[in-house]
mmCIF file with all atom_site columns, C-alpha atoms in Angstrom:
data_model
loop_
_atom_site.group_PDB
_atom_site.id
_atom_site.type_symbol
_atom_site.label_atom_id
_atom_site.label_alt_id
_atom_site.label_comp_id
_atom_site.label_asym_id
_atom_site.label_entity_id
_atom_site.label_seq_id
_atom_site.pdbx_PDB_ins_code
_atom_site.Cartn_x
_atom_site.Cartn_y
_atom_site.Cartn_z
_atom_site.occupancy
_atom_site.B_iso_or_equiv
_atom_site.pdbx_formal_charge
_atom_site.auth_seq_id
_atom_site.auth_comp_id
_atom_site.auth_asym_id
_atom_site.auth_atom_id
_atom_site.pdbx_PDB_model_num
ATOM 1   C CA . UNK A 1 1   ? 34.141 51.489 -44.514 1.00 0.00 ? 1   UNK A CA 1
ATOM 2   C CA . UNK A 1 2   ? 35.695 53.261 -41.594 1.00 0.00 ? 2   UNK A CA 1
ATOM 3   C CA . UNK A 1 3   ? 33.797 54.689 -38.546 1.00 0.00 ? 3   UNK A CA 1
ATOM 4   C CA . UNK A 1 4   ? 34.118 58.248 -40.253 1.00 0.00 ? 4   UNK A CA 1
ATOM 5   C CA . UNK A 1 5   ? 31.039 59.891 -40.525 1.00 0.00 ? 5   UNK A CA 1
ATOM 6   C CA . UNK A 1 6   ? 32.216 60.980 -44.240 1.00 0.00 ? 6   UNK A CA 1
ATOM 7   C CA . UNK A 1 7   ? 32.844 57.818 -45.263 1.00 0.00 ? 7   UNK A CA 1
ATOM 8   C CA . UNK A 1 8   ? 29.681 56.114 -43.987 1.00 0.00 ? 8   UNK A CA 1
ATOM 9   C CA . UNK A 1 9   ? 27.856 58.778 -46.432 1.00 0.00 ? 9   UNK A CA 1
ATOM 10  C CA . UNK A 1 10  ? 29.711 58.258 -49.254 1.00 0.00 ? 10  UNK A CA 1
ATOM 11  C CA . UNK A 1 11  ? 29.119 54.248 -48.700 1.00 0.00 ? 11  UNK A CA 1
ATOM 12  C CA . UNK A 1 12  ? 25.472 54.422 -48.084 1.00 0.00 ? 12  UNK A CA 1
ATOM 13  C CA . UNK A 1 13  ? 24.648 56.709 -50.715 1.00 0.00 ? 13  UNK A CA 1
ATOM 14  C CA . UNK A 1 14  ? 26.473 54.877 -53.371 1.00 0.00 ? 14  UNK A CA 1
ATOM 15  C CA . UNK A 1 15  ? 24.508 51.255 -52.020 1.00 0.00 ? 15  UNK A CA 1
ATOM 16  C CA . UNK A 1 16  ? 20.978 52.957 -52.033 1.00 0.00 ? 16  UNK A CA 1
ATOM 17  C CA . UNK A 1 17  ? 21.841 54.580 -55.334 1.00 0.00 ? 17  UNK A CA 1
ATOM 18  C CA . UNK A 1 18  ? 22.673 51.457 -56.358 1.00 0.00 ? 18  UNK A CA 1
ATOM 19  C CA . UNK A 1 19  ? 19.728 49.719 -54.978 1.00 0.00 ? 19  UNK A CA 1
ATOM 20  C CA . UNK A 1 20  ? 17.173 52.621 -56.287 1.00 0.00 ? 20  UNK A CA 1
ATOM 21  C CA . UNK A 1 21  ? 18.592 51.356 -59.638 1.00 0.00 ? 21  UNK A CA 1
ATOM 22  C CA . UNK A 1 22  ? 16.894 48.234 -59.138 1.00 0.00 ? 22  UNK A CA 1
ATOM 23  C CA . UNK A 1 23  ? 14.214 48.143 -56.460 1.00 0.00 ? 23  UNK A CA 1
ATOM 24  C CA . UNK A 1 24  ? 11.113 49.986 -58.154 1.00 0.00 ? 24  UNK A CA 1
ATOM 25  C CA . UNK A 1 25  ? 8.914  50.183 -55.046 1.00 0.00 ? 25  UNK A CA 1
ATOM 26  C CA . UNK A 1 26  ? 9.323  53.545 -53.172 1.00 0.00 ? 26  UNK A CA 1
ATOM 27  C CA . UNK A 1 27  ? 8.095  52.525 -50.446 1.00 0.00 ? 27  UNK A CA 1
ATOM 28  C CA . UNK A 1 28  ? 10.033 50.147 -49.858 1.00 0.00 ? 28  UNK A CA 1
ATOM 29  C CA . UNK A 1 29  ? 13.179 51.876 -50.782 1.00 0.00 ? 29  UNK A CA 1
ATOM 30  C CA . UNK A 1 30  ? 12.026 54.430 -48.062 1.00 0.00 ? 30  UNK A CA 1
ATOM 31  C CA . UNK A 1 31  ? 12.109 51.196 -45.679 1.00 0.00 ? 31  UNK A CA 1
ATOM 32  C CA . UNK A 1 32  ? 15.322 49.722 -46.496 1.00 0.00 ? 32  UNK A CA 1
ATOM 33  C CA . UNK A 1 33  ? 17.104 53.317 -46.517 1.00 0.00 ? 33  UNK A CA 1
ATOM 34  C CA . UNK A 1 34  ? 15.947 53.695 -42.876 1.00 0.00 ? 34  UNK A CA 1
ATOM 35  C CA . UNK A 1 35  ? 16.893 50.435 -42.061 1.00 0.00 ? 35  UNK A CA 1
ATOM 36  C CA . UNK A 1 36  ? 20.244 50.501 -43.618 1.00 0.00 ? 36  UNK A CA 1
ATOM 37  C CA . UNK A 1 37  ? 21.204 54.252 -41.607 1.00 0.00 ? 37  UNK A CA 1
ATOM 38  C CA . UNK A 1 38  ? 19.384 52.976 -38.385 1.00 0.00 ? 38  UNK A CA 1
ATOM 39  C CA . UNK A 1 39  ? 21.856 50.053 -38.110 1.00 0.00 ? 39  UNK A CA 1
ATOM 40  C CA . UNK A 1 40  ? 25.193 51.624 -39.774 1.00 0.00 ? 40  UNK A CA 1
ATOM 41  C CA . UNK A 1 41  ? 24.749 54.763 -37.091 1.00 0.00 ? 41  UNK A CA 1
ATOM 42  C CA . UNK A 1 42  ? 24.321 52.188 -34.379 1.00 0.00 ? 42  UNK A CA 1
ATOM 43  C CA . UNK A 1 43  ? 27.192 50.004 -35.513 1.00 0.00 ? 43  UNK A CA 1
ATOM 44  C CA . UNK A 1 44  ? 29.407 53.846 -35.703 1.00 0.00 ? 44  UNK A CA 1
ATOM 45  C CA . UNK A 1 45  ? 27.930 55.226 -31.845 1.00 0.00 ? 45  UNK A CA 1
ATOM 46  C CA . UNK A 1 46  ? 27.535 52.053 -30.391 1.00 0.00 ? 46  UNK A CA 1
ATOM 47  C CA . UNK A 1 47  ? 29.740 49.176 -31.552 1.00 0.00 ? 47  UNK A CA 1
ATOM 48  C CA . UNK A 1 48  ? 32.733 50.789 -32.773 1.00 0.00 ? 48  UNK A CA 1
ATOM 49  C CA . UNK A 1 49  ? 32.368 54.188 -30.468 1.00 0.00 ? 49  UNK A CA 1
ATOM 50  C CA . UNK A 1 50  ? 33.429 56.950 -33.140 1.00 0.00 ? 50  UNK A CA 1
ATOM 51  C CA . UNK A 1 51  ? 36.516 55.217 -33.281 1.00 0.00 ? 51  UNK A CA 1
ATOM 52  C CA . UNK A 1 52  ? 37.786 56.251 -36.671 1.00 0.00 ? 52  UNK A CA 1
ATOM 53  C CA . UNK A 1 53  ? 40.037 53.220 -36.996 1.00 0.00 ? 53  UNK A CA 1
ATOM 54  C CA . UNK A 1 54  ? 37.546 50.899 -36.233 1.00 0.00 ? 54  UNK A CA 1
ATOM 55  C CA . UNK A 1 55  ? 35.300 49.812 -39.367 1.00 0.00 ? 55  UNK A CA 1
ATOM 56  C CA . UNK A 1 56  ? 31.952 48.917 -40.481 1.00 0.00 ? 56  UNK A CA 1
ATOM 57  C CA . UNK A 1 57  ? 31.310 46.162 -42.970 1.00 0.00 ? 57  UNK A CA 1
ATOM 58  C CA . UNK A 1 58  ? 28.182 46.463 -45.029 1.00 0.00 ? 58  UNK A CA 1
ATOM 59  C CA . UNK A 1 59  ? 26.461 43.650 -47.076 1.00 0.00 ? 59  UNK A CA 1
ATOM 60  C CA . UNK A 1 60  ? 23.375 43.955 -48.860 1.00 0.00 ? 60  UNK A CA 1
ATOM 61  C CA . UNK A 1 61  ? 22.043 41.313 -51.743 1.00 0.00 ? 61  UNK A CA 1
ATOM 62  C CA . UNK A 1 62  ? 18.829 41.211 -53.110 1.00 0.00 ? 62  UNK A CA 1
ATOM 63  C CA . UNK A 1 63  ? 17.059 38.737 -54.357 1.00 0.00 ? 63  UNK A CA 1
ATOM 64  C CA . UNK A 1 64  ? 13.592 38.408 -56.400 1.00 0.00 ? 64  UNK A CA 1
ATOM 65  C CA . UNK A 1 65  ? 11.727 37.282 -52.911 1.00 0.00 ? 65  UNK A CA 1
ATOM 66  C CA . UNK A 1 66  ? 13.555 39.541 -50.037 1.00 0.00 ? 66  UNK A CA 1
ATOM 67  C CA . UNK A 1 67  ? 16.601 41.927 -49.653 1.00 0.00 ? 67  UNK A CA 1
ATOM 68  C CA . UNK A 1 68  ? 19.456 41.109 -47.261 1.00 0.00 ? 68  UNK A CA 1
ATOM 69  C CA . UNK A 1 69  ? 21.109 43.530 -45.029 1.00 0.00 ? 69  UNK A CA 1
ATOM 70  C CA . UNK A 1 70  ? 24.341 42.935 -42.980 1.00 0.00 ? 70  UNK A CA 1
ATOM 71  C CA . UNK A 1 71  ? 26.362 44.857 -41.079 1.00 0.00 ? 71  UNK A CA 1
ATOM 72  C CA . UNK A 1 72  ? 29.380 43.851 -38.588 1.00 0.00 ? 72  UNK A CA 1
ATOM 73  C CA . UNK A 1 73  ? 31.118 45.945 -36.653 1.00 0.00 ? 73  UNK A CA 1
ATOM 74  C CA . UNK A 1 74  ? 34.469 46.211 -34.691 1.00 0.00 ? 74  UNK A CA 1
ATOM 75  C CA . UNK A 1 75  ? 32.805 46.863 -31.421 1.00 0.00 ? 75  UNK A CA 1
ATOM 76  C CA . UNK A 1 76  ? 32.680 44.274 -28.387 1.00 0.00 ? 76  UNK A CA 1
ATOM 77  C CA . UNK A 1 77  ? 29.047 43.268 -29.471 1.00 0.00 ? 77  UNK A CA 1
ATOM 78  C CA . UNK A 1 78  ? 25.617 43.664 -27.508 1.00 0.00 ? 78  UNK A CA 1
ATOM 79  C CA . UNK A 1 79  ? 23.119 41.295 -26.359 1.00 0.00 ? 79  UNK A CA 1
ATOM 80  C CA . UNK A 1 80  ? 19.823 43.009 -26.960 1.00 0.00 ? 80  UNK A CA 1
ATOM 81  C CA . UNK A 1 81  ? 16.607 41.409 -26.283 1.00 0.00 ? 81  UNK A CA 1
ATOM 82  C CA . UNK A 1 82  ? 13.371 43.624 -27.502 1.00 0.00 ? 82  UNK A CA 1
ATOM 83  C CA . UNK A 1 83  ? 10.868 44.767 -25.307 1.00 0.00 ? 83  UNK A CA 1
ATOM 84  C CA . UNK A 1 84  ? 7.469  44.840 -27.037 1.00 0.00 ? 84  UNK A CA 1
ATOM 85  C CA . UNK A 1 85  ? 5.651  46.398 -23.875 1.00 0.00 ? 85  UNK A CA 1
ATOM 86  C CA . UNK A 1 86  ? 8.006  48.929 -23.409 1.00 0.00 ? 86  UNK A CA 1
ATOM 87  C CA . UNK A 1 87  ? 6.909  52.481 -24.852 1.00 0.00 ? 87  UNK A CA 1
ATOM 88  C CA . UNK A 1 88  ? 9.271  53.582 -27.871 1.00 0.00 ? 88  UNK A CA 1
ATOM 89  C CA . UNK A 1 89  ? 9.112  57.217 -26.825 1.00 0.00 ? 89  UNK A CA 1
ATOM 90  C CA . UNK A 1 90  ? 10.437 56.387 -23.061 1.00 0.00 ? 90  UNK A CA 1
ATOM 91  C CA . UNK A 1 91  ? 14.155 56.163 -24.058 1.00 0.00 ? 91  UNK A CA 1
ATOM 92  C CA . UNK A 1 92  ? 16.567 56.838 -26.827 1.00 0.00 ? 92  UNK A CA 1
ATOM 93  C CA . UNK A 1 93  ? 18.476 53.548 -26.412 1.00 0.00 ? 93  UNK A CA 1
ATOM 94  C CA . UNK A 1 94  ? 18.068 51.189 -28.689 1.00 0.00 ? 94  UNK A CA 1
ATOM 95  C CA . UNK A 1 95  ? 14.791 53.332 -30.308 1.00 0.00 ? 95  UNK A CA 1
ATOM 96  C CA . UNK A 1 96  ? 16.215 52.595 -33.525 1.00 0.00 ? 96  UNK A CA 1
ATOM 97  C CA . UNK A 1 97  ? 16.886 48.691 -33.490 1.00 0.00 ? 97  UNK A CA 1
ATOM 98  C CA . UNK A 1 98  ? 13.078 49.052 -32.072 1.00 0.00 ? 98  UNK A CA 1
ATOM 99  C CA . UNK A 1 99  ? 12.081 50.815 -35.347 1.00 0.00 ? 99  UNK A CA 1
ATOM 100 C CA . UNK A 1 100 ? 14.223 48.527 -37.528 1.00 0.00 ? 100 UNK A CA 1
ATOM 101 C CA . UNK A 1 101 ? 12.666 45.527 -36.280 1.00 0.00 ? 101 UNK A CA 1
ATOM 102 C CA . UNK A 1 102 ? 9.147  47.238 -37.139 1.00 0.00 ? 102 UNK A CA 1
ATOM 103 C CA . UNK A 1 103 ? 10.102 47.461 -40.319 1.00 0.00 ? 103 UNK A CA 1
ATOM 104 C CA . UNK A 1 104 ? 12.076 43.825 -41.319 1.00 0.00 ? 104 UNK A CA 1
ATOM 105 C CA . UNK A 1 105 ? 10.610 40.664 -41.597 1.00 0.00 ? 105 UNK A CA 1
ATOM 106 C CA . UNK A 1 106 ? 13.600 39.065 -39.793 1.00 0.00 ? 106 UNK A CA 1
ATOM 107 C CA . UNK A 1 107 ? 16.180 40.504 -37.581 1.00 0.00 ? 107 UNK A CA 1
ATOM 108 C CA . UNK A 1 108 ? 18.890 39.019 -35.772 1.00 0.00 ? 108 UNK A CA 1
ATOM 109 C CA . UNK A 1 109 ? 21.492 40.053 -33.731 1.00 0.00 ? 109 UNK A CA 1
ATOM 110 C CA . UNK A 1 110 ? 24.651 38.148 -32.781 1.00 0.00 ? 110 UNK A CA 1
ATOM 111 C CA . UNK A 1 111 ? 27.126 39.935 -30.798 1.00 0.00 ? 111 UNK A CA 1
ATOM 112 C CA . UNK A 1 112 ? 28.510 42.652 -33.175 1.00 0.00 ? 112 UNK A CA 1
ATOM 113 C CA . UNK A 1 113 ? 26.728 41.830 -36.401 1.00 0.00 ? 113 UNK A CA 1
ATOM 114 C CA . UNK A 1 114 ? 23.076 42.496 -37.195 1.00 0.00 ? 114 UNK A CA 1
ATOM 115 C CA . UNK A 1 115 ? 21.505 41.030 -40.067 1.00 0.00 ? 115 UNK A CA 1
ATOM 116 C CA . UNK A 1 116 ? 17.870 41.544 -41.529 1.00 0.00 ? 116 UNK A CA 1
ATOM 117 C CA . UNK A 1 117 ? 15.894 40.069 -44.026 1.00 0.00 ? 117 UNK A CA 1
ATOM 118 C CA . UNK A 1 118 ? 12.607 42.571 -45.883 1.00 0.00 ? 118 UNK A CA 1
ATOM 119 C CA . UNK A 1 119 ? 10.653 40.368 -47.968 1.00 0.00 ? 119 UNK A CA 1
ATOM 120 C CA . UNK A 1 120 ? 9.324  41.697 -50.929 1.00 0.00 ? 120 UNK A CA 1
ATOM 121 C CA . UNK A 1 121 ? 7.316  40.774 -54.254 1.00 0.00 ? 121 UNK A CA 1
ATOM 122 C CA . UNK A 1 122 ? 8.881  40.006 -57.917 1.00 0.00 ? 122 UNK A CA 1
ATOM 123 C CA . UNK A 1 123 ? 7.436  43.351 -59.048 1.00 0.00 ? 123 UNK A CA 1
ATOM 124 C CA . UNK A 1 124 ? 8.994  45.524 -56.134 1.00 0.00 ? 124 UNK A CA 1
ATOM 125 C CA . UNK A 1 125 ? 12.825 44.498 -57.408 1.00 0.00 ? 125 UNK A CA 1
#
């Protein structure tokens, strides 16, 4: 998708229609659909910088044991490193990589891509 702030919507809302299709658990649905705008918006503001000819490329599989979410951006990359003792309400940057991690059971982030890994139950998918 490009960094258009249309076209992220229409992508996102087709994936987590398509995902609410299969994932029965609402709570996690809830999870992944804050994970999934948490690190699309960041890729759009912070990797790519509004740039509308820049894009964002979004992966996500699911499997019976975890869901898989990927997203790579055209942006120069970042080197984050998470701060467990630092309060979430003292800044705005990087609150929501702060919250995704909260939420994930695996996160990683190498340069310009950010992948994360929720594990969930046979039942839940």
């Amino acid at each position: 998708m490009k960094s258009d702030l249309d076209d992220i919507d229409e992508a996102v809302s087709f994936i987590l229609g398509k995902l609410s299709s299969v994932i029965r658990d609402e709570e996690l649905m809830f999870n992944i659909r804050i994970v999934i705008n948490e690190i699309v918006i960041n890729s759009y503001e912070h990797g790519n910088k509004c740039n509308k000819e820049k894009g964002i490329n979004l992966k996500v599989c699911v499997n019976m044991d975890c869901i898989h979410i990927n997203v790579k951006d055209e942006g120069d990359g970042i080197n984050y490193i998470f701060n467990e003792n630092k309060d979430i309400n003292t800044t705005t940057s990087g609150r929501g990589l702060r919250i995704v991690k909260h939420l994930v059971d695996e996160l990683e982030i190498n340069n310009n891509e950010i992948s994360a890994k929720i594990k969930c139950e046979a039942d839940d998918v």
